[in-house]
XYZ file of C-alpha atoms in Angstrom:
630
model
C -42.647 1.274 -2.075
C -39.994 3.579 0.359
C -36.923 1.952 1.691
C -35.981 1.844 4.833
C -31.265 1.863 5.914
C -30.538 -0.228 8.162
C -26.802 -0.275 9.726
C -26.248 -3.883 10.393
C -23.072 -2.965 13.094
C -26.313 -1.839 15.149
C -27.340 -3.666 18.005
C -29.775 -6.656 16.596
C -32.454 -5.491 19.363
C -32.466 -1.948 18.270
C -32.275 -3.744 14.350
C -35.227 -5.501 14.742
C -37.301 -2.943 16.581
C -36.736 -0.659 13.267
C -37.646 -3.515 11.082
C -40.739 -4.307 13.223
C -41.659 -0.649 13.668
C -41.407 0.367 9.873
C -43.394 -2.485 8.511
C -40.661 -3.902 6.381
C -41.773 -6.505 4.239
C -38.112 -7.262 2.855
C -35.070 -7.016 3.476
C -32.012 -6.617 0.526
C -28.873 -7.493 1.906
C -25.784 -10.032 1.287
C -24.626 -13.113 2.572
C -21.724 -11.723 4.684
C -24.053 -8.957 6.741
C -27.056 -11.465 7.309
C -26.648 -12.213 10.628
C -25.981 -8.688 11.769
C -29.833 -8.283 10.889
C -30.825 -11.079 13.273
C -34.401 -13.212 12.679
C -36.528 -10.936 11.706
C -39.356 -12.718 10.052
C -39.502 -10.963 6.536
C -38.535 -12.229 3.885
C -34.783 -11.424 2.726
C -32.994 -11.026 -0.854
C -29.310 -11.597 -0.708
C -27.761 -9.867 -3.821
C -24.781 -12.211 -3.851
C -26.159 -15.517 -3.185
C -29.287 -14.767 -5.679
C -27.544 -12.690 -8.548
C -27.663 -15.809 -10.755
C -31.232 -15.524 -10.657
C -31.932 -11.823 -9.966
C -29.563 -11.081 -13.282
C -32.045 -12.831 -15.000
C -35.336 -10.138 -14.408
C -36.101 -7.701 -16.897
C -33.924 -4.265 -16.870
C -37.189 -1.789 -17.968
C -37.735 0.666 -15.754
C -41.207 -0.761 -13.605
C -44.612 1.153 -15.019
C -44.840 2.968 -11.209
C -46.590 6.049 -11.116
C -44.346 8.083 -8.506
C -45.503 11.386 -7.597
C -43.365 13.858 -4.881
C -46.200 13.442 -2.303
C -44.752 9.377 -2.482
C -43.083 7.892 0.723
C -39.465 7.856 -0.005
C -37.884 6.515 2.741
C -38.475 6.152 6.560
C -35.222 6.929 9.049
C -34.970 6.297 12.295
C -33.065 8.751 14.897
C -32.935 8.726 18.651
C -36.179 8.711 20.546
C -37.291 10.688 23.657
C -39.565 7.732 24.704
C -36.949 5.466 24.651
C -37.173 4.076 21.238
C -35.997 5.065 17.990
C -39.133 6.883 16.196
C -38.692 7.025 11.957
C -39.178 10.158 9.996
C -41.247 9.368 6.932
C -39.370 10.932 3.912
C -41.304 11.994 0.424
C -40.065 12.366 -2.404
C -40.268 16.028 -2.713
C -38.211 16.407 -0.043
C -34.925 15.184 -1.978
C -35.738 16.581 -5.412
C -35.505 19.902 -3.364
C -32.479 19.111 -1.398
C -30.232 19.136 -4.832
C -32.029 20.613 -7.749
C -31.618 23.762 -8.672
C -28.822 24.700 -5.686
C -25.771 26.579 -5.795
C -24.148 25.796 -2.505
C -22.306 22.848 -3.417
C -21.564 21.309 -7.123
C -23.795 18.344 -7.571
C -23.299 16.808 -11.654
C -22.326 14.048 -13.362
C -18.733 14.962 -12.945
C -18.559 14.518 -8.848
C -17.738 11.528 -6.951
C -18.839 10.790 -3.481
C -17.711 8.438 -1.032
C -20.745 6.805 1.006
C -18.911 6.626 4.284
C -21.292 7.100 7.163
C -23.944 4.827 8.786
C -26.196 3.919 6.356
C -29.148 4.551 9.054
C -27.753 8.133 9.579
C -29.348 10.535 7.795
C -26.185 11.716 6.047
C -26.614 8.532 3.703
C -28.806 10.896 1.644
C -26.190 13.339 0.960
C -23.612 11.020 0.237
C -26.022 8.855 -1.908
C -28.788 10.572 -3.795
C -26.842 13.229 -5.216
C -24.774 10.472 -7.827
C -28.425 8.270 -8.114
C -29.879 12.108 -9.740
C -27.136 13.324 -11.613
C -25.048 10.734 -13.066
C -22.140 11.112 -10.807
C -20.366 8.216 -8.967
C -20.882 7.148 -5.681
C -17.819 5.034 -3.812
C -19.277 2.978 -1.612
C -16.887 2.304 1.941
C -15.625 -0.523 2.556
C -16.046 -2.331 5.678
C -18.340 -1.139 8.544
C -16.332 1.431 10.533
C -14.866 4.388 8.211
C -12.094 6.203 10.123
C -9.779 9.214 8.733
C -6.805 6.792 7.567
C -9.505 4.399 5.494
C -11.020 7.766 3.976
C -8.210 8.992 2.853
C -6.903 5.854 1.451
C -10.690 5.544 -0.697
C -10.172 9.384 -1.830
C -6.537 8.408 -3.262
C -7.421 5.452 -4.736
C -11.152 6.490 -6.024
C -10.459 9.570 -7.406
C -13.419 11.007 -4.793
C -14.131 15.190 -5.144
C -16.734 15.474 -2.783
C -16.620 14.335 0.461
C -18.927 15.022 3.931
C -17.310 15.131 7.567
C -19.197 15.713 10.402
C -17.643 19.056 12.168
C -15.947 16.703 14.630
C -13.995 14.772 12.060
C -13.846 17.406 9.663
C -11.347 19.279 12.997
C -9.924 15.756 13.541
C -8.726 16.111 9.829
C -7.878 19.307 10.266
C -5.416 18.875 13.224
C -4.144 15.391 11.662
C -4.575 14.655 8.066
C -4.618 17.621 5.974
C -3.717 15.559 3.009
C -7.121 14.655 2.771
C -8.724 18.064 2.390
C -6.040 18.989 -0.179
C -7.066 15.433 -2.129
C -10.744 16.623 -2.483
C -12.935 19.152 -4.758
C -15.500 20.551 -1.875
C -15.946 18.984 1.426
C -19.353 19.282 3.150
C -19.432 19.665 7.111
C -21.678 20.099 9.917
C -23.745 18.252 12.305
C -22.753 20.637 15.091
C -21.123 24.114 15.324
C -18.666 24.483 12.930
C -15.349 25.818 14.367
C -14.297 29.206 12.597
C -10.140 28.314 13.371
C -10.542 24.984 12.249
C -12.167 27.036 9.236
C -9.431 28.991 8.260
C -6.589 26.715 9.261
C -8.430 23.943 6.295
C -8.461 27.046 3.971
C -4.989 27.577 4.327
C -3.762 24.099 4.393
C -6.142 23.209 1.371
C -6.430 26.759 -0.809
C -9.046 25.878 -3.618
C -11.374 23.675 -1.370
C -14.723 24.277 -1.295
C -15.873 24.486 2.233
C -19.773 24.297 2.797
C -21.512 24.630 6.066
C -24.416 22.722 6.251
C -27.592 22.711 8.968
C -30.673 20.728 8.740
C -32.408 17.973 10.946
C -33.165 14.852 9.728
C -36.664 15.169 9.169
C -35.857 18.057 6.696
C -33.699 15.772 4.381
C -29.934 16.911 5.590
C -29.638 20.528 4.714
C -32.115 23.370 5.448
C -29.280 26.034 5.415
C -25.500 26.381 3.817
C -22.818 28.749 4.133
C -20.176 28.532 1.341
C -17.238 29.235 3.844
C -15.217 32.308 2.685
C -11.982 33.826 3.254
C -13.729 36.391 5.658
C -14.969 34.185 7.944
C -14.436 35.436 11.985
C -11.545 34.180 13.970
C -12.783 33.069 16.273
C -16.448 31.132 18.125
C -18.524 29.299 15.560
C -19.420 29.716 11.877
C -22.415 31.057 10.772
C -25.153 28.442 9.408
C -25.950 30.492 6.517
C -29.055 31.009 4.251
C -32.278 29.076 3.195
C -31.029 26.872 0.432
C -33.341 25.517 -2.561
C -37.071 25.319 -1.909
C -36.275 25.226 2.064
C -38.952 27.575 3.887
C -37.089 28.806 7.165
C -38.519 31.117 10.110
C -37.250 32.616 13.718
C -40.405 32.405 15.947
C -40.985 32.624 19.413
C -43.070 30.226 21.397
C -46.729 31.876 19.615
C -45.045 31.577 16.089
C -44.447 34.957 15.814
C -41.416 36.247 13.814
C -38.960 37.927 16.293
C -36.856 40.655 15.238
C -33.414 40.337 13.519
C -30.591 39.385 16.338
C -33.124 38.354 18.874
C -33.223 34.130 19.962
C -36.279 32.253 18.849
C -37.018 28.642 17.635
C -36.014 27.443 13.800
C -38.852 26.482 12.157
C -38.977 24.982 8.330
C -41.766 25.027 5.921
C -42.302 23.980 2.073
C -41.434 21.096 0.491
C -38.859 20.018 3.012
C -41.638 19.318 5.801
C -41.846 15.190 6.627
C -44.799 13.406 6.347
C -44.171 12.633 9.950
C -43.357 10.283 12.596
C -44.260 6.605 11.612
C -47.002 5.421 13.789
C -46.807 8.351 16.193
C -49.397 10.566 15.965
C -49.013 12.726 19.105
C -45.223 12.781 18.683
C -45.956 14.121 14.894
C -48.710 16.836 16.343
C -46.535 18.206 18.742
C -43.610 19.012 16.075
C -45.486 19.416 12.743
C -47.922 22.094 13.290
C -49.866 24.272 11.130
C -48.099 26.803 9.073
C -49.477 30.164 9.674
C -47.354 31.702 6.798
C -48.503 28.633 4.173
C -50.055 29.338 1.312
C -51.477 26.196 0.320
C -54.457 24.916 2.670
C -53.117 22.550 4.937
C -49.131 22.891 4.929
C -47.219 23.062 8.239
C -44.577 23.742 9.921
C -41.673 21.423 11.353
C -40.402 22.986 15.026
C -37.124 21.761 14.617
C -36.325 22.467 18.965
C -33.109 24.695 17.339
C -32.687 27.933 18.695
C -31.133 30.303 16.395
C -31.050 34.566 15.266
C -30.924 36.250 12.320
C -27.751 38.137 12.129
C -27.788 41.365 10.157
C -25.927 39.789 7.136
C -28.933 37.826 6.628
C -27.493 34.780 7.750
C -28.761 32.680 10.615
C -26.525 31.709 13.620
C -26.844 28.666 15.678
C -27.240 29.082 19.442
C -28.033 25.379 21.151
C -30.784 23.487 21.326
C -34.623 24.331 23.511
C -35.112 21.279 24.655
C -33.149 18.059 26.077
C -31.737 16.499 22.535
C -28.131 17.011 22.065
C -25.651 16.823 19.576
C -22.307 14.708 20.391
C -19.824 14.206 17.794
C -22.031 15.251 14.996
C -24.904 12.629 15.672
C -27.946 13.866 17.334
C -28.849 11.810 20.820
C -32.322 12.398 22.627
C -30.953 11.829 26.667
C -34.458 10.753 27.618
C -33.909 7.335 24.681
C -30.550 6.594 26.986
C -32.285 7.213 30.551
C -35.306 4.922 28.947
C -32.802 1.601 28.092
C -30.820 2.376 31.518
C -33.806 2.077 33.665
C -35.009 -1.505 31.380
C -31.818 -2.979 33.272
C -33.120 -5.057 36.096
C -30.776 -3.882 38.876
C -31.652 0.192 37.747
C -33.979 1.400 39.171
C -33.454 5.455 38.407
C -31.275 7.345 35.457
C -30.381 10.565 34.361
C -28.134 11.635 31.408
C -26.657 14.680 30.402
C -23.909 16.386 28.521
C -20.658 17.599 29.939
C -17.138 18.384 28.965
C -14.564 15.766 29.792
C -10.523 16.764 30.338
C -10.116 17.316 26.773
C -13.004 20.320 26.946
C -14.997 17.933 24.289
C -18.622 17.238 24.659
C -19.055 13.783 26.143
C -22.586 12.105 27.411
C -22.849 11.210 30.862
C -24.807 8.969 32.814
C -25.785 8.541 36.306
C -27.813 5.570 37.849
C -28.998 4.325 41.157
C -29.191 0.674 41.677
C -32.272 -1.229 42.957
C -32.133 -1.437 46.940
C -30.056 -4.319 47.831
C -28.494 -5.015 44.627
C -25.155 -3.225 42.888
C -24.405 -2.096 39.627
C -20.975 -1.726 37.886
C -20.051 1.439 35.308
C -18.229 -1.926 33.466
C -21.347 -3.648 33.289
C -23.849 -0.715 32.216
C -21.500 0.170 29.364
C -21.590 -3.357 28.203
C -25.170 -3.613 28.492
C -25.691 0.022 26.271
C -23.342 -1.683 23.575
C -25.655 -4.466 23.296
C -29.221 -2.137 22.836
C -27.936 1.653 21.592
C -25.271 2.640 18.668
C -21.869 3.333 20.094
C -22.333 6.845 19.704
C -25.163 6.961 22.314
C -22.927 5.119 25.048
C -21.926 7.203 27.524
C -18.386 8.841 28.071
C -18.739 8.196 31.753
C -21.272 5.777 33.532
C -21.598 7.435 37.506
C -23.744 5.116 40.282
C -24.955 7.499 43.210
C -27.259 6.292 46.332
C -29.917 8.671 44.772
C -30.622 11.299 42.173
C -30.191 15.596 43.530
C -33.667 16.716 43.544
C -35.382 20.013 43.076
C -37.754 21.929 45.262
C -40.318 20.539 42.963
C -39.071 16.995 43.077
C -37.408 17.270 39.689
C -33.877 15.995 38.979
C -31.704 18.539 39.664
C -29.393 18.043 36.772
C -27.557 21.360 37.748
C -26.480 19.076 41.161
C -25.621 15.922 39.771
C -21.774 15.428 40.386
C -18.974 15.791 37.655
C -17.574 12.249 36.780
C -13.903 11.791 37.449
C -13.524 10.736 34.232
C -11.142 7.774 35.886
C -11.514 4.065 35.484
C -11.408 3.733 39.379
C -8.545 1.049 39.104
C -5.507 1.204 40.663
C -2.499 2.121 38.564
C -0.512 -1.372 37.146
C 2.249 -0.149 35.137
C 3.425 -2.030 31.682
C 4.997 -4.952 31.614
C 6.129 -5.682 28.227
C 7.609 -3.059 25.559
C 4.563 -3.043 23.466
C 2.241 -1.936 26.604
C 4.589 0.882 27.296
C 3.932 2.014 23.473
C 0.301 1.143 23.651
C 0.007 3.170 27.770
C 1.964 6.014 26.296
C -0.380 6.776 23.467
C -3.524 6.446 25.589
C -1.660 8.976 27.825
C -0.963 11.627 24.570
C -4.019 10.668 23.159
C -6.218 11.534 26.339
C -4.279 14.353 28.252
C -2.938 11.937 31.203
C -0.085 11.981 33.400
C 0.176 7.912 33.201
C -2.277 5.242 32.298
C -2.489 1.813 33.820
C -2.568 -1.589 31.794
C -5.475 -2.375 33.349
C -7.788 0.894 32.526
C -10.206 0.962 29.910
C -9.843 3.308 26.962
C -13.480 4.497 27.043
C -14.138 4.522 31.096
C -10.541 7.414 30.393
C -13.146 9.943 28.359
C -11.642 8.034 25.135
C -14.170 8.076 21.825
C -14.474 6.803 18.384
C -12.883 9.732 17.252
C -9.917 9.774 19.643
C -9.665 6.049 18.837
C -8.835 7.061 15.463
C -5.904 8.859 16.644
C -5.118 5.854 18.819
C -4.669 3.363 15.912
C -2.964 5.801 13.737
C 0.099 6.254 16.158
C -0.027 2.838 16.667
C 0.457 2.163 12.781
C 3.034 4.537 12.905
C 4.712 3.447 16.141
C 5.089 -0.407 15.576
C 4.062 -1.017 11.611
C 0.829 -2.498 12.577
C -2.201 -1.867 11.146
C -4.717 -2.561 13.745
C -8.773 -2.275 12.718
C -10.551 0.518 14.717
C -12.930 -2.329 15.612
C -10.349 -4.444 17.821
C -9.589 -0.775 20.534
C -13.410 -1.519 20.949
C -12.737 -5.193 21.783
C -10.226 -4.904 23.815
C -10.521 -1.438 25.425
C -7.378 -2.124 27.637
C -3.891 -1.398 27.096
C -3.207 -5.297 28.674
C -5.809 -6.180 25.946
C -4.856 -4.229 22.960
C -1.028 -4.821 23.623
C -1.695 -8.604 23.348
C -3.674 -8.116 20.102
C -0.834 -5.938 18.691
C 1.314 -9.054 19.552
C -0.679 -11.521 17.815
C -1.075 -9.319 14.675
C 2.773 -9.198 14.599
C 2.958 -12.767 15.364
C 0.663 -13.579 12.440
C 2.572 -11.147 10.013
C -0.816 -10.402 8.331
C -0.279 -6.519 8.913
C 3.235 -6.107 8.571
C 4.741 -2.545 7.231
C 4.540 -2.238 3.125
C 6.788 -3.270 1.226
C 9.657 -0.726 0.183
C 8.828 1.712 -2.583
C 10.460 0.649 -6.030
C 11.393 3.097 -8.787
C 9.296 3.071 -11.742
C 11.018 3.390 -15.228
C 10.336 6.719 -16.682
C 10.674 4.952 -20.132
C 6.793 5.408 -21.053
C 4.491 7.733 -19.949
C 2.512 7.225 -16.524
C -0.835 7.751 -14.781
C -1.253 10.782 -13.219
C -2.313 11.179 -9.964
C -5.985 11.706 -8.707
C -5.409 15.785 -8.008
C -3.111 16.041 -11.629
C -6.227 14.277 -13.102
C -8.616 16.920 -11.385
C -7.114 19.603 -12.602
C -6.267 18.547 -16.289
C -10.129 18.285 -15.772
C -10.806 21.255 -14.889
C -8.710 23.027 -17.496
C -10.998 21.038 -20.193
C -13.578 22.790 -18.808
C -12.023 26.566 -18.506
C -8.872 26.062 -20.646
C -6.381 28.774 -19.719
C -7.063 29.413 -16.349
C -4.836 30.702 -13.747
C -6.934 29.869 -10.958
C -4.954 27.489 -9.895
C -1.518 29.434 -10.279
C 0.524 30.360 -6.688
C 2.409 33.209 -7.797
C 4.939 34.340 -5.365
C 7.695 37.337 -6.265
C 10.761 37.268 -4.615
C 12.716 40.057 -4.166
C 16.986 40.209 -4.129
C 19.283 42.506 -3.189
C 22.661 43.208 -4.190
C 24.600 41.983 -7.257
C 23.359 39.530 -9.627
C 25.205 36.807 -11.409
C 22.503 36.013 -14.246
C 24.675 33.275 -15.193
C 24.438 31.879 -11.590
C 20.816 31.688 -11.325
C 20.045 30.412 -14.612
C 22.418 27.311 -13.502
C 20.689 27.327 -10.313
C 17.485 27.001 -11.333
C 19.154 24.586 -13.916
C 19.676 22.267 -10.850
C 16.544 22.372 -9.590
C 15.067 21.376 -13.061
C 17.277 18.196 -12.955
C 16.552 17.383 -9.031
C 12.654 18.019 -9.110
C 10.998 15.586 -12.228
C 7.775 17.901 -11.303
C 9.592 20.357 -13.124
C 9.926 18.689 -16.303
C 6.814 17.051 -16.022
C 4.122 17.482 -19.310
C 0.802 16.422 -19.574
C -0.620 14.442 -22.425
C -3.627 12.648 -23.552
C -3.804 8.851 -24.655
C -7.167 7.459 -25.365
C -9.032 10.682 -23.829
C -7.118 9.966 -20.505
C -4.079 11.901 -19.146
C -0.873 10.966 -18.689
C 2.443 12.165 -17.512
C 5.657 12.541 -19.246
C 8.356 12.868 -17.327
C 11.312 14.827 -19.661
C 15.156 14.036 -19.194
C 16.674 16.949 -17.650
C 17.692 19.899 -20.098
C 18.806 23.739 -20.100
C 16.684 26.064 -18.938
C 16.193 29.810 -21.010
C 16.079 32.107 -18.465
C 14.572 35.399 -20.525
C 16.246 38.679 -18.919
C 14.523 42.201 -19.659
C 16.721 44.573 -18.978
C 14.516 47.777 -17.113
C 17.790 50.059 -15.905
C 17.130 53.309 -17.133
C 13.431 52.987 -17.443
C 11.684 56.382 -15.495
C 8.460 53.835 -14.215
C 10.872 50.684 -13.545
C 9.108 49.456 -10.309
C 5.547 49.832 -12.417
C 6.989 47.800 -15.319
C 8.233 45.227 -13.044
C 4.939 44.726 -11.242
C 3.244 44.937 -14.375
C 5.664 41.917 -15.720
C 4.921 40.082 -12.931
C 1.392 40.087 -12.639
C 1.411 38.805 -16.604
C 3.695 35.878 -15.536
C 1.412 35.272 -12.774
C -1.626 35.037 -15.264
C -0.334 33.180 -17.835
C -1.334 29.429 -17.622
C 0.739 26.174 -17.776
């Protein structure tokens, strides 16, 4: 048997088509997700509702021979035709991903938080590696993970390892550092990976482990990794790294033949990372997986992954866009043609084209333009609610534009080069707030989105606004008026008139109110230690004596010193700062704190004056103090 993720905050339509399309015979879910599966006709296991009787099957492993050639899983991504096509998965393919690696630190002593969509490839990473070590996975909860819910699951899990897509991985960047500090190694990619962003995380969070990672999803998440380093360039995008694991990677041109380092050609992948192919579509699956002329085993092939990338003369291969129409936005990969395809199914469209452009902000947005059936009329409003109802939010466009016709070429092709920049407006007149909370709400939008002034009546999304900007949009809110109001609700109620009155009704209810004040805690007993504290009493279990961890800093001072006046000073500090007089010990094989009552400090004094090499002997003072462990 393989399994097949399904996201259940997908569109039932596009639900069911998957279900349909893969052949699923059941489906394992609980009671409070059902109906976001719709009636599918299979027959379905709810784990709550049936545990009484599940708990009471045998817990021996099933006699199932399982070889790596075995179906895995099937996942579905964006389609060119229009529908979703699934990648069938073997087993191979994962056991390669994660044994025998050194890019990233997979064991039993990792936890990962399963955040994403669980029909998004990245459910893999997040997932398999705890399943085939003996870590622990944290599963989300809820359906929509944003940075403030992340962090909250890191804090309170105790998660090391965590994966952003490069979007939100800049979004945490620029707005929650905490985050990257709380962490072990954080996995990014899904687009080009911005060097600044880069070294601004390596300076905000020193100690992180920072891995780059490239692969489509037909080649199980990662084909290539950079471990990010301290040398990495300034500026542009980071490099994509090196093969990783039993990954088979080439730079051909359009005969498959190997081009020469620094020159363009197409990424192609061979060994055990190839799919089996595209379920139930054979010409789709010819025209990607093609025979490997470099295999060495008869029949093998090659997966054209439509990447175009160079070998750079550090061995190290650097992404460059894509060949063909598919497009990344936001870390998730969109085929334009699957968006075009649902458009024109609408039954006052009769042409579409989509495309990717940069909005006011300079980020990557999709855009759409459609010409209505003669005689009838089509709304931007309307279109955008009819995309919610059959693609993933991600795929709905930035901007929805209706023209009289489509720019043609000489050859009667769209000319995509013609079609007009949106005005990235909601083409309603300005109405200015009303009521104190719409100001707040209308002057957010207007940080938020780079605009002079937004009206009550304008919709977030028809403004350029995304899921990741809406992040930003309910985290000033929280901080602005004490509210804490779900991502979900800027989606239903993409106004400010809207939102405002659901901001109003959450402070009415006085479900979300601000937390309670912070209490002092006795410091009669010792006391947990914090998730990072824990990590590193950890880690000096593991390496005891290390100064890895140590930020030494010397600080020079001129002019007369009162040695008496220091030693109270520091003194001072002792008593203000518990950190300071904070020691670690172990009850039960788990660390604690103990805080210490304030006390004098011995400040030793080595007295150098006279001494020929006194500026050697103080550096070489130093640099002991600096490698002597807490």
């Amino acid at each position: 048997g393989a399994y097949v993720p399904l996201d259940v905050g997908y569109p039932a339509e596009r639900v069911g088509y998957m279900v349909e399309d893969a052949g699923v015979g059941v489906v394992v879910t609980e009671e409070g997700v059902r109906e976001g599966l719709g009636e599918q006709g299979v027959e379905v296991v709810c784990l709550d509702r049936e545990w009484s009787c599940i708990g009471r099957e045998s817990t021996d492993p099933p006699r199932v021979e399982v070889t790596p050639e075995n179906l895995c899983y099937v996942i579905y991504t964006s389609g060119s035709t229009g529908r979703p096509k699934g990648t069938e998965v073997p087993h191979r393919a994962i056991q390669g991903f994660f044994r025998g690696v050194d890019y990233a630190r997979f064991d039993e002593r990792q936890t990962l938080l399963q955040h994403s969509s669980t029909s998004w490839d990245a459910l893999t990473l997040e997932m398999w590696p705890a399943l085939l070590t003996g870590g622990r996975c944290v599963l989300h909860p809820g359906r929509s993970a944003e940075l403030e819910s992340i962090a909250r699951e890191v804090e309170a899990t105790g998660v090391t390892t965590l994966w952003l897509t490069s979007a939100l991985f800049n979004l945490a960047v620029d707005t929650r550092p905490e985050l990257l500090r709380g962490v072990a190694q954080v996995m990014t990619g899904g687009e080009a990976v911005s060097a600044q962003h880069v070294r601004r995380a390596m300076e905000l969070a020193p100690g992180l482990r920072l891995v780059n990672g490239y692969g489509p999803s037909e080649c199980t998440v990662f084909v290539a990794c950079r471990v990010i380093t301290p040398d990495v360039p300034g500026r542009g995008s980071v490099p994509i790294g090196v093969p990783i694991g039993d990954r088979r990677v080439f730079v051909l041109d359009r005969h498959l033949n190997p081009v020469p380092v620094g020159v363009p050609g197409e990424l192609c992948v061979g060994g055990p990372a190839v799919p089996r192919g595209y379920r139930a579509r054979p010409e789709q699956t010819a025209g990607k997986l093609v025979p490997d002329p470099f295999g060495k085993v008869p029949g093998s092939r090659l997966y054209r992954t439509g990447d175009r990338v160079r070998w750079l003369a550090s061995g190290e291969l650097e992404f460059l866009g894509r060949i063909d129409r598919q497009t990344k936005v936001r870390g998730f990969r969109i085929e334009l043609e699957e968006i075009e395809a649902v458009l024109v199914e609408h039954e006052r469209v009769s042409e579409a084209a989509a495309t990717v452009l940069e909005d006011l902000l300079g980020e990557k947005q999709v855009v759409a333009y459609v010409v209505a059936e003669r005689g009838s009329e089509v709304s931007s409003g309307e279109l955008r609610e009819y995309l919610r109802g059959r693609v993933p939010e991600h795929m709905v466009p930035g901007a929805l534009v209706v023209l009289e016709a489509l720019p043609l070429t000489a050859h009667g092709k769209v000319d995509r080069r013609a079609l007009p920049a949106p005005q990235w407006s909601s083409g309603k007149d300005y109405t200015a707030p009303r009521t104190a909370t719409e100001e707040i709400v209308a002057g957010i939008w207007a940080e938020v989105l780079k605009r002079e002034r937004v009206g009550v009546e304008e919709g977030f999304f028809e403004l350029g606004g995304h899921s990741l900007l809406a992040m930003q949009v309910v985290s000033r809110i929280r901080r602005a008026v004490g509210v804490e109001v779900p991502l979900r609700t800027l989606f239903e109620a993409p106004t400010v008139v809207e939102l405002a009155a659901r901001i109003e009704a959450l402070q009415g209810d006085g479900a979300f109110a601000s937390a309670p004040p912070i209490e002092r805690v006795p410091r009669t007993k010792p006391l947990p230690v914090s998730f990072a504290q824990q990590r590193l009493w950890l880690v000096d279990r593991l390496e005891p004596g290390s100064a890895a961890y140590n930020m030494p800093f010397a600080l020079r001072l001129r002019g007369a010193l009162e040695v008496e006046v220091l030693r109270r000073s520091l003194e001072a500090l002792v008593e203000r700062h518990e950190t300071l007089r904070t020691t670690f010990a172990e009850q039960d094989g788990t660390p604690v704190q103990v805080i210490h009552a304030p006390m004098p400090v011995v400040l030793p004094v080595v007295d150098l004056r006279g001494l020929a090499e006194a500026e050697g002997e103080t550096a070489r003072l130093a640099g002991a103090e600096a490698l002597r462990p807490f």
